[in-house]
Coordinates of C-alpha atoms in Angstrom, one line a residue:
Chain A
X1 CA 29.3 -7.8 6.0
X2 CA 27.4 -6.8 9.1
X3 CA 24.2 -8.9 10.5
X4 CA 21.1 -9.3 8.8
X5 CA 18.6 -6.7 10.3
X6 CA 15.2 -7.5 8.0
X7 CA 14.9 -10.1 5.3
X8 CA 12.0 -11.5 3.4
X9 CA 11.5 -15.2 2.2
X10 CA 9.1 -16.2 -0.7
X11 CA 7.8 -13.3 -0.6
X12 CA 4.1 -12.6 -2.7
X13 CA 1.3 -10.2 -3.1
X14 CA -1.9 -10.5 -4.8
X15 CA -4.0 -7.1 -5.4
X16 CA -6.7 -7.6 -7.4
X17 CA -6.0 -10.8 -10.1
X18 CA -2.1 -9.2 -10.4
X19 CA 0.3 -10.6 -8.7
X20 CA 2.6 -8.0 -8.3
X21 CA 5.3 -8.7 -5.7
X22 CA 6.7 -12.3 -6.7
X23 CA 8.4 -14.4 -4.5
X24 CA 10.4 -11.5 -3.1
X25 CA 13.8 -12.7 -1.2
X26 CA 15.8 -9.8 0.4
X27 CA 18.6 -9.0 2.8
X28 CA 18.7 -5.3 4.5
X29 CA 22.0 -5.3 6.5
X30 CA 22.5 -3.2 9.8
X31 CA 23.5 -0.5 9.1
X32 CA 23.3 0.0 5.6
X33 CA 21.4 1.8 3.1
X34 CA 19.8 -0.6 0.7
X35 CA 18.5 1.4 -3.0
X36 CA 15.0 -0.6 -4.4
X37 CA 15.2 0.2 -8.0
X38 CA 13.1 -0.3 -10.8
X39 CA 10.7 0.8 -13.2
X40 CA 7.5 2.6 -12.6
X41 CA 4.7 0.1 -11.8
X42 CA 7.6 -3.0 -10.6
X43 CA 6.3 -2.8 -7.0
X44 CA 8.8 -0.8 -5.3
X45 CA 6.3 0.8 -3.1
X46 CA 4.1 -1.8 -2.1
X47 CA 7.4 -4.1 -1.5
X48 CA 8.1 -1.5 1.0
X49 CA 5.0 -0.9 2.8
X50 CA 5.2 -4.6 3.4
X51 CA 8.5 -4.4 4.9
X52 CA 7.2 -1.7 7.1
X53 CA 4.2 -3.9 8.3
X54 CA 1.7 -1.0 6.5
X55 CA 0.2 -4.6 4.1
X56 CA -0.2 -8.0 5.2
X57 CA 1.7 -10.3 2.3
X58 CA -0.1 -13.1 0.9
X59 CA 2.8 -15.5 1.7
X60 CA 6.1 -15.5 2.5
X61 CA 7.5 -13.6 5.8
X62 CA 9.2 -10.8 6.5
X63 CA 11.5 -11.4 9.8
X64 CA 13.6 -8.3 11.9
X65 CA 16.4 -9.9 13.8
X66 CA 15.0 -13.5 12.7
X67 CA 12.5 -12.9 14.4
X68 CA 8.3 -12.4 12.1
X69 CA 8.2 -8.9 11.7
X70 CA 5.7 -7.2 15.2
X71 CA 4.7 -4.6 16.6
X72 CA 8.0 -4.6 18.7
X73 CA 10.2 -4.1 15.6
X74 CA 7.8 -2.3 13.9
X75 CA 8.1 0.5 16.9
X76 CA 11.6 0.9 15.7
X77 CA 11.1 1.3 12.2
X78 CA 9.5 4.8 10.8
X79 CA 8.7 5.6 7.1
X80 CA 8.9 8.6 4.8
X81 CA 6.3 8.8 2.5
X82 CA 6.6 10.4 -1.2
X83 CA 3.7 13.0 -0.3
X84 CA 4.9 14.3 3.2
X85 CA 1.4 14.3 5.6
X86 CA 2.2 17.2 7.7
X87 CA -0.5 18.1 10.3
X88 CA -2.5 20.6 10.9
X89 CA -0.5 22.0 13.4
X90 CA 3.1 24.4 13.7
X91 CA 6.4 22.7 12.6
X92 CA 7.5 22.0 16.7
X93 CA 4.0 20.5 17.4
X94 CA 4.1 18.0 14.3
X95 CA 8.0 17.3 15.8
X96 CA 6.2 16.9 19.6
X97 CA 3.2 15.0 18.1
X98 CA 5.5 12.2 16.5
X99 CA 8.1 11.9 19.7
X100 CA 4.8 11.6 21.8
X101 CA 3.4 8.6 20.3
X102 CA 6.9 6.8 20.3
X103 CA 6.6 6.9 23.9
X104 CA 9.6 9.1 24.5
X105 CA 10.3 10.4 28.1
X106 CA 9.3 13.6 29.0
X107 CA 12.6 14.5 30.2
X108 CA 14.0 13.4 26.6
X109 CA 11.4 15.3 24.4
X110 CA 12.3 18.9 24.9
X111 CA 16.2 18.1 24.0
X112 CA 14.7 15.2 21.0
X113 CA 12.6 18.2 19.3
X114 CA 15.1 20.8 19.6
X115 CA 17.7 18.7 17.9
X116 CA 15.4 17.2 15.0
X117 CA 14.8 21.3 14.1
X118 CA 18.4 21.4 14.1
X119 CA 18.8 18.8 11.7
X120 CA 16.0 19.6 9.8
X121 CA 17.2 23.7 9.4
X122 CA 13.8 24.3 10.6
X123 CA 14.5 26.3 14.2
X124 CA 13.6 29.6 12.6
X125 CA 10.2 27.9 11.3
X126 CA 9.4 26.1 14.8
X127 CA 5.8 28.1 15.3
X128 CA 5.2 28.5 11.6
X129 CA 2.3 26.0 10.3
X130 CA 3.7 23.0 8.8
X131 CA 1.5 22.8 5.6
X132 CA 2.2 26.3 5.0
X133 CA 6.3 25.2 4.2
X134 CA 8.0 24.6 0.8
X135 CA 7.7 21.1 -0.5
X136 CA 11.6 20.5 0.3
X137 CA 11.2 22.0 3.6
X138 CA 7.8 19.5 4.4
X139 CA 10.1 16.7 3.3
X140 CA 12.6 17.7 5.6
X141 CA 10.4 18.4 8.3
X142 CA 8.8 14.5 7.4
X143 CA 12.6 13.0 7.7
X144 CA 13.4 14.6 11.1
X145 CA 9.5 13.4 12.3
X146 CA 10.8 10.1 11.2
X147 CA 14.0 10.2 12.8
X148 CA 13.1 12.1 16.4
X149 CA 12.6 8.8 17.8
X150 CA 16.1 7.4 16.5
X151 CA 14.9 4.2 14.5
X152 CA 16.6 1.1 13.8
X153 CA 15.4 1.0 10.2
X154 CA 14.2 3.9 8.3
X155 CA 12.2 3.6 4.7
X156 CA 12.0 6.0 2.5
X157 CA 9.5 6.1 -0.6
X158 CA 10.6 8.1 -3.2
X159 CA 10.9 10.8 -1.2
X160 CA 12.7 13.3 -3.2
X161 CA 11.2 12.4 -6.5
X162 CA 9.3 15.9 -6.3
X163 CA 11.6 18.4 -5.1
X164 CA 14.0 20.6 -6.7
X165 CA 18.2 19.6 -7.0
X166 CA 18.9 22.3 -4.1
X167 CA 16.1 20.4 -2.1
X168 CA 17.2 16.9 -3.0
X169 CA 20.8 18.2 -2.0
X170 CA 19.3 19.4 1.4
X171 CA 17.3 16.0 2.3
X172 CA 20.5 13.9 1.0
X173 CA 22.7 16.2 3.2
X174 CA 20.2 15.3 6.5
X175 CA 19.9 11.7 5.3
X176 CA 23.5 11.5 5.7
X177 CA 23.7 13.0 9.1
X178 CA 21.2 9.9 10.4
X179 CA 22.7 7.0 8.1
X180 CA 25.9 8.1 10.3
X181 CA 24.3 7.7 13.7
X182 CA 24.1 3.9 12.6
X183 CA 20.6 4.0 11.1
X184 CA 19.6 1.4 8.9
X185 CA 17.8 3.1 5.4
X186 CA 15.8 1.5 3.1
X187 CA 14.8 3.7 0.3
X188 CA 12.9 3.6 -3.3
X189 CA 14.0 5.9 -6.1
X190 CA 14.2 6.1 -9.7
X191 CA 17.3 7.8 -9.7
X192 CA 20.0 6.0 -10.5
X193 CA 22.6 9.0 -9.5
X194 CA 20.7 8.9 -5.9
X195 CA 21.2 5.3 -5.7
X196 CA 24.4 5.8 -6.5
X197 CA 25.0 8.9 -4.1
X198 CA 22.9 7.2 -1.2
X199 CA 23.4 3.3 -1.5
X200 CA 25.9 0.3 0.0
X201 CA 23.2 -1.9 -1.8
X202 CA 20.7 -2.6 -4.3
X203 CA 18.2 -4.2 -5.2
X204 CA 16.8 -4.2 -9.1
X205 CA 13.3 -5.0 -8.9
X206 CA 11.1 -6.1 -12.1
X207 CA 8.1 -7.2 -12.4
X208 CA 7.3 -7.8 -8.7
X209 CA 10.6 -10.2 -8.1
X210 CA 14.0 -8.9 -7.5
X211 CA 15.8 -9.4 -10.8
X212 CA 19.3 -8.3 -9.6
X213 CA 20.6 -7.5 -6.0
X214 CA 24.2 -6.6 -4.5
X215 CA 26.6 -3.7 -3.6
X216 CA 25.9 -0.5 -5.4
X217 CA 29.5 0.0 -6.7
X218 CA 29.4 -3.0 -8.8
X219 CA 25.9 -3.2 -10.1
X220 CA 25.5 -0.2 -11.2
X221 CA 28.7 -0.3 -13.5
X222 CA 28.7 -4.1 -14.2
X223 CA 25.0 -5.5 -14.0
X224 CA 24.6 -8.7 -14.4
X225 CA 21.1 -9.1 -15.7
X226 CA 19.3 -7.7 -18.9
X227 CA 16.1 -6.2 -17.1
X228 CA 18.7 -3.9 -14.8
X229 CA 21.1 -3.4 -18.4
X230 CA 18.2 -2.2 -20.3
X231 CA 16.6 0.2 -16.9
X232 CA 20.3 2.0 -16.8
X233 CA 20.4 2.5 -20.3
X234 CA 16.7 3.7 -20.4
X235 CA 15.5 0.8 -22.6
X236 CA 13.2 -0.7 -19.8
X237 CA 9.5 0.1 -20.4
X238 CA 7.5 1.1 -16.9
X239 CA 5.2 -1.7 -16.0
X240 CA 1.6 -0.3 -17.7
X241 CA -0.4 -3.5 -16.9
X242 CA -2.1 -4.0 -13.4
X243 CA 1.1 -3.9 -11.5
X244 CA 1.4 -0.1 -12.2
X245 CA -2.2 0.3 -11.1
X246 CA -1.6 -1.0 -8.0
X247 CA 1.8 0.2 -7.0
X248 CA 0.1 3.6 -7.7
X249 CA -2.8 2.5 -5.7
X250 CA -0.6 2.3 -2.6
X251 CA 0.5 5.3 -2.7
X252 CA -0.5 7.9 -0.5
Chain B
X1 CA -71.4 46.6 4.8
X2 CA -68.1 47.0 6.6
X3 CA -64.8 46.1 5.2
X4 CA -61.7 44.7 7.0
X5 CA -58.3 46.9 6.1
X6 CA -55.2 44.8 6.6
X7 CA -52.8 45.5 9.4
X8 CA -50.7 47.7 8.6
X9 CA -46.9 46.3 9.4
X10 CA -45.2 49.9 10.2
X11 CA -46.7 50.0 13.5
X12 CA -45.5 46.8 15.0
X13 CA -42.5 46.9 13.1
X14 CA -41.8 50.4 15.1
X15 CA -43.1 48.7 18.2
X16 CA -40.6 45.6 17.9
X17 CA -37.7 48.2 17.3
X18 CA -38.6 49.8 20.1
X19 CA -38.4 46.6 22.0
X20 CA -34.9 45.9 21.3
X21 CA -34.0 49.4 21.4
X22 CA -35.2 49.7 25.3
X23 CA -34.0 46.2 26.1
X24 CA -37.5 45.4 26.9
X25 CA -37.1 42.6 30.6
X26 CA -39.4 40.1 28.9
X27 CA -38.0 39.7 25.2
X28 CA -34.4 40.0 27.1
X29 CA -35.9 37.0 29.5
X30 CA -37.0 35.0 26.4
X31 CA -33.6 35.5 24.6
X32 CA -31.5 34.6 27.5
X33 CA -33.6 31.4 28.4
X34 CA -33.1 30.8 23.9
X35 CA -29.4 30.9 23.9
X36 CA -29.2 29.3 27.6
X37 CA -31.2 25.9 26.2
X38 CA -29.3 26.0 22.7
X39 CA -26.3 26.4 23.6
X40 CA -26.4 23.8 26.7
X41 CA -28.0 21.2 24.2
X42 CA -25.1 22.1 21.6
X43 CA -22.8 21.3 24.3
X44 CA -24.0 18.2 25.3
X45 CA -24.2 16.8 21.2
X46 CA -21.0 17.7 20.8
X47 CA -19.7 15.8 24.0
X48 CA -21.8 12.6 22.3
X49 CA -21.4 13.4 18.9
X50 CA -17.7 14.4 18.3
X51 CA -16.0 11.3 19.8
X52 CA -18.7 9.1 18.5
X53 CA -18.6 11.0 15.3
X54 CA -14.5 10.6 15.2
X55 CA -14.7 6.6 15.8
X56 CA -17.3 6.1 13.4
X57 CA -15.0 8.5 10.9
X58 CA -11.6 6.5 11.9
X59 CA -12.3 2.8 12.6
X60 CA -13.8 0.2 10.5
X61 CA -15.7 -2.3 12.9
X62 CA -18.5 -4.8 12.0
X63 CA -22.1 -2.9 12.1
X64 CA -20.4 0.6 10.8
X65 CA -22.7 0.2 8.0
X66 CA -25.6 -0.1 9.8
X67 CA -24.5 2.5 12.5
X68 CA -24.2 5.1 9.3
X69 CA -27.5 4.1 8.1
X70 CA -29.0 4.7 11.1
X71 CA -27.4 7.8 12.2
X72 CA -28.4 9.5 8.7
X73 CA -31.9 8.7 9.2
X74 CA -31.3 10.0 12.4
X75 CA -30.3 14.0 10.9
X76 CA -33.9 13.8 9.4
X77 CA -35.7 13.3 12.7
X78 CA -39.2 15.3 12.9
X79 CA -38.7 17.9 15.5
X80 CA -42.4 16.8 16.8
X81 CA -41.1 13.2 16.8
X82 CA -38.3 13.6 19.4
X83 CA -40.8 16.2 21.4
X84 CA -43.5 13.3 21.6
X85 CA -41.0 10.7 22.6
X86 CA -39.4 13.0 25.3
X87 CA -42.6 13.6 26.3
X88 CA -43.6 10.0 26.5
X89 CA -39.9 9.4 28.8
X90 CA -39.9 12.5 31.3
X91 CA -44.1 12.8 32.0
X92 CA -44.9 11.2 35.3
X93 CA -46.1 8.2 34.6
X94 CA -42.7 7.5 32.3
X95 CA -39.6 6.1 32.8
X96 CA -37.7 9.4 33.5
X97 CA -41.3 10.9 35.6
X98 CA -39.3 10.6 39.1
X99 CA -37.2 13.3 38.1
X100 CA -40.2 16.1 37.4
X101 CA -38.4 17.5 34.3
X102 CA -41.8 17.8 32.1
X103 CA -42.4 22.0 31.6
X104 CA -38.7 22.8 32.6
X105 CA -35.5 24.4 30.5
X106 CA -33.9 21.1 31.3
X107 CA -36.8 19.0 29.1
X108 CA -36.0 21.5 26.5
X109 CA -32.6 20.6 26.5
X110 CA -32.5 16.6 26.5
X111 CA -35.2 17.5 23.3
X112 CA -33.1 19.8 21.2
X113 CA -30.2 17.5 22.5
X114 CA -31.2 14.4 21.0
X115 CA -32.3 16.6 18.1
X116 CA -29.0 17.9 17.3
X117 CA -26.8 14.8 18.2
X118 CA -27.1 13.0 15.1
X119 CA -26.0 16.1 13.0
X120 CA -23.1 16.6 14.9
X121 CA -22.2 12.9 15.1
X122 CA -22.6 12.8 11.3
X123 CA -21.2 15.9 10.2
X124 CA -17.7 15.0 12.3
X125 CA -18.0 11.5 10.8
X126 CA -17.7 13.0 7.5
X127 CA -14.9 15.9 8.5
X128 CA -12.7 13.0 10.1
X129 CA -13.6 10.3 7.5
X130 CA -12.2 12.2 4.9
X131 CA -8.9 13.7 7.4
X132 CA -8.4 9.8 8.1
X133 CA -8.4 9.1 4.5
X134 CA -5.1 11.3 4.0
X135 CA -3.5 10.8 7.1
X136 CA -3.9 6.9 7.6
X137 CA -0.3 5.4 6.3
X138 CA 1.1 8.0 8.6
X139 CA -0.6 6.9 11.2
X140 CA -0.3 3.3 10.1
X141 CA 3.2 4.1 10.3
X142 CA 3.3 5.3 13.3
X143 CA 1.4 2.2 15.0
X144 CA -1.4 4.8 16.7
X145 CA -4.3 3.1 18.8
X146 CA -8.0 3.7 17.8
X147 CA -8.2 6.4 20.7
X148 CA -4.8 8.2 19.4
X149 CA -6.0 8.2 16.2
X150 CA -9.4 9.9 17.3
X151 CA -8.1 12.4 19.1
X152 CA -5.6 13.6 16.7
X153 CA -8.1 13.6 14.0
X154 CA -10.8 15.3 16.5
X155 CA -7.6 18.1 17.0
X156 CA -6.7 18.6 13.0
X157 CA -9.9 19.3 12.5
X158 CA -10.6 21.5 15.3
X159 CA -11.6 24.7 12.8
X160 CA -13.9 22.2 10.6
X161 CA -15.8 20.9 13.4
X162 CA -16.2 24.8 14.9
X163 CA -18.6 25.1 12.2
X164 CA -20.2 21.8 13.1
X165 CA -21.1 23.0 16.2
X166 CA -22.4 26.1 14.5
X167 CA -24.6 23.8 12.3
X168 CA -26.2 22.4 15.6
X169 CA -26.6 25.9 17.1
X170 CA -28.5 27.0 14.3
X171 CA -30.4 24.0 13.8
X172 CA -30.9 23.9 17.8
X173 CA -32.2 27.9 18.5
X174 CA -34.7 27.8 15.1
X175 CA -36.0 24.5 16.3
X176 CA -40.3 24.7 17.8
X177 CA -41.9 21.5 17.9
X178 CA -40.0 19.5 20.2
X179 CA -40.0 22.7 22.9
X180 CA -43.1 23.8 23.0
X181 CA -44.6 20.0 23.6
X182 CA -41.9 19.4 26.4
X183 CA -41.5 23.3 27.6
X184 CA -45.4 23.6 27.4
X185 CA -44.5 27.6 26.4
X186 CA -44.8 28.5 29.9
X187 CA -44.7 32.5 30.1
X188 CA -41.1 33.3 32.2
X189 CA -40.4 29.7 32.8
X190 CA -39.9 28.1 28.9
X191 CA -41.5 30.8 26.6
X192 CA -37.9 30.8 24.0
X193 CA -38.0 33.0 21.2
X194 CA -39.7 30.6 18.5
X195 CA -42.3 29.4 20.7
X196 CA -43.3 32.9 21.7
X197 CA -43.7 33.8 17.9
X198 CA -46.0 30.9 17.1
X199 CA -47.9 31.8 20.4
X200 CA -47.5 36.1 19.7
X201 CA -48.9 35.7 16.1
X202 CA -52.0 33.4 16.7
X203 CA -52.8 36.1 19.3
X204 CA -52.2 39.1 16.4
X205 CA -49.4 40.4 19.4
X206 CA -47.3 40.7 16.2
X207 CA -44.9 43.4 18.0
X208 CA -42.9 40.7 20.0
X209 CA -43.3 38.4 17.6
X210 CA -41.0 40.8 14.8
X211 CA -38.7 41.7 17.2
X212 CA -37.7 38.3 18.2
X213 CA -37.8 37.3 14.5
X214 CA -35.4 40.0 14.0
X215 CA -33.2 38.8 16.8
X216 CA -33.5 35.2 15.0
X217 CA -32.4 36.4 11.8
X218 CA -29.4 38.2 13.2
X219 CA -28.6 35.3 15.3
X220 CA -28.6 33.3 11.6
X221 CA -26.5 36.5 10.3
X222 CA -24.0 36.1 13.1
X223 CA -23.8 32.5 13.0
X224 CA -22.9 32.6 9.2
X225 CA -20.4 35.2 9.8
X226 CA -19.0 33.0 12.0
X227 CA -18.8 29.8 9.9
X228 CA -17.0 32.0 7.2
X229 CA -14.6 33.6 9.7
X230 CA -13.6 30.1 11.2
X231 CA -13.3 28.7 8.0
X232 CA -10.8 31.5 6.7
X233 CA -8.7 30.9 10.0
X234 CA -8.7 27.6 9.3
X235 CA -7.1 28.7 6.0
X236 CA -4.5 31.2 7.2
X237 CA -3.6 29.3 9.3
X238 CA -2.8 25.9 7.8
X239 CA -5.4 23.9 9.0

């Protein structure tokens, strides 16, 4: 197995009077993809803003390289939201806007935003606004904004959850393109298939703790736990207390 | 016993006409000076009140509240007010008297300037508050320091803030009290277009005084067009 990139310890987050991440313990290898599964309201979403530094935890720490989780690592990560935020402003100046702010050379930008339109199928579309794209094209767009900077670690939040199967296929298809330039993926979905598709790992969170975690190709055929038997079999009821309030809270 | 017939309108109604028609030198004088003041005071709120307006929008720093507070009271301020204070500051025996502005364009300007400011500040507040709302776990995400933030925001809502400036234009060119007790209404040194129509009408010189008003109420025409025509850009294009 390679080296630990990111891991948690103890883990917790209080919003509110819920407590809805619980003691969270978690290894993200380098260069892996690592699936956060689970039902709707378990705290996927906020687990992984707070791996991404976007929310302070209450306790516990999250540590890149062994090291507390700064601004340093966090200047290698970049996230993909489940609502794409495209600017106000043409597909290339989104690209240009994202490469500037990660401090990239001038000398490397040009060559940076022509190849993330390349990736992204998006050359033909450079000049065209960003907000005026199809929702599978905006995610797209989104994934090569996250990836023009070549991160260490990428997150992504349910970030195909509303596009179409030819979309999905697309994203998937450009996904696969960066997880084999090395770059380390940690995603949230609800599909199982995806997870499947996409993961080494996973991780079966309920309830704001991880309930099951390991390599995809056995525990997703043989889990080990009854929370992750019941979710695959579609007996697991989504979270409607609190905890779905405020994983829905956090997102964007 | 005599009687008193009202004036009729159609003759100075003809007569103002005629003054725009023949680009009559003084109302072309007045118009010019308007647009010259308004337009520098516009410039100089939105060079205080955008960037002021976009950190206010984007950051969260202790005495925001306050400084929001404040700066609403501020969009309500009596145009008479800020004329009497500016007044107070520029005449000679005031801080400011050293540099002579009293009875000059440039008096006018630092009036409808501090007149205006607030609106702009406030109304860019609002536009980038809400932008920041939407973009801020991207920008989170992206680790973007208070001034990259600003200006991003500031650019995104370029078309929005278009018709912010618009709104101090207009609130700038229609604006009397604050002129006429810092211009003093001097005739071809700061007679603007709504000072001379106070001054033309008490005299019953109602000719000039329609054919500015008709120049005002394009100018409000023109300015609306333009508010709808940005914001439909703004639109087709994306943003």
């Amino acid at each position: 197995m390679p080296e630990v990139l990111l891991s948690t310890r103890q883990l917790s987050l209080t919003l509110g009077r819920e407590r809805v991440l619980r003691d969270v313990e978690l290894d993200v290898h380098r260069g892996r993809t690592l699936a956060i599964l689970g039902a709707n309201g378990a705290g996927k979403s906020l687990l992984l803003r707070v791996l991404h530094g976007l929310i302070e935890p209450d306790t516990g720490v999250v540590s890149v390289h062994g090291k507390p989780l700064d601004h340093t690592a966090r200047a290698r990560q970049a996230m993909v939201f489940q609502r794409p935020v495209m600017l106000r402003r043409s597909v290339q100046q989104n690209l240009d806007f994202a490469i500037r702010t990660r401090g990239i050379q001038r000398s490397r930008r040009k060559s940076g935003i022509a190849a993330a339109l390349t990736l992204a199928r998006l050359d033909h579309k450079r000049h065209q606004p960003a907000r005026s794209l199809s929702g599978g094209e905006q995610q797209r767009l989104a994934l090569a904004r996250a990836q023009v900077a070549e991160p260490e670690l990428l997150f992504l939040d349910e970030a195909t959850s509303s596009l179409d199967p030819a979309s999905t296929a697309a994203f998937e298809d450009m996904l696969g393109t960066t997880v084999a330039k090395g770059t380390t993926v940690v995603l949230v979905t609800h599909d199982r298939h995806q997870a499947a598709r996409l993961a080494d790992d996973i991780a079966f969170l309920h309830e704001g703790r991880v309930a099951e975690q390991g390599p995809a190709a056995t525990l997703l055929d043989q889990p080990q736990g009854p929370e992750l038997t019941d979710w695959l079999e579609g007996r697991l009821q989504p979270v409607s207390t609190h905890g779905a309030d405020a994983s829905e809270r956090s997102t964007p | 016993m005599s009687s008193v017939a009202a004036p009729s309108a159609s003759g100075p109604l003809q007569a103002a006409f005629k003054l725009i028609a023949t680009a009559d030198p003084d109302l072309i004088e007045i118009v010019t000076l308007s647009l010259k003041v308004s337009l520098s005071a516009v410039l100089f709120a939105c060079l205080i009140g955008l960037p002021l307006g976009a950190v206010i929008g984007s950051l969260r720093f202790p005495g925001r509240a306050l400084l929001n507070l404040i700066l609403n009271a501020l969009m309500g301020l009596p145009p008479v007010t800020v004329g009497l204070l500016v007044y107070l500051m520029i005449s000679a025996s005031g801080p400011l008297g050293i540099f002579q502005l009293l009875y000059t364009p440039a008096a006018m300007i630092l009036a409808q300037t501090i007149l205006i400011t607030p609106i702009v500040a406030a109304l860019t507040r609002d536009v980038v508050a809400a932008m920041h709302e939407e973009y801020r776990e991207e920008f989170d995400s992206l680790l973007l320091s208070p001034i990259q933030r600003a200006i991003a925001l500031l650019r995104d809502a370029r078309y929005r803030l278009v018709t912010v400036a618009l709104a101090g234009f207009g609130r700038a060119i229609a604006e009397v009290g604050a002129v006429i007790i810092v211009g003093g209404n001097i005739n071809h040194v700061t007679r603007v277009m709504t000072t001379t129509i106070a001054l033309e009408t008490s005299r019953g010189n109602l000719e000039l005084a329609l054919a500015l008003g008709a120049i005002l109420l394009s100018l409000a025409l023109v300015i609306n067009a333009s508010l709808m025509g940005v914001a439909r850009i703004g639109v087709r294009t994306g943003a």
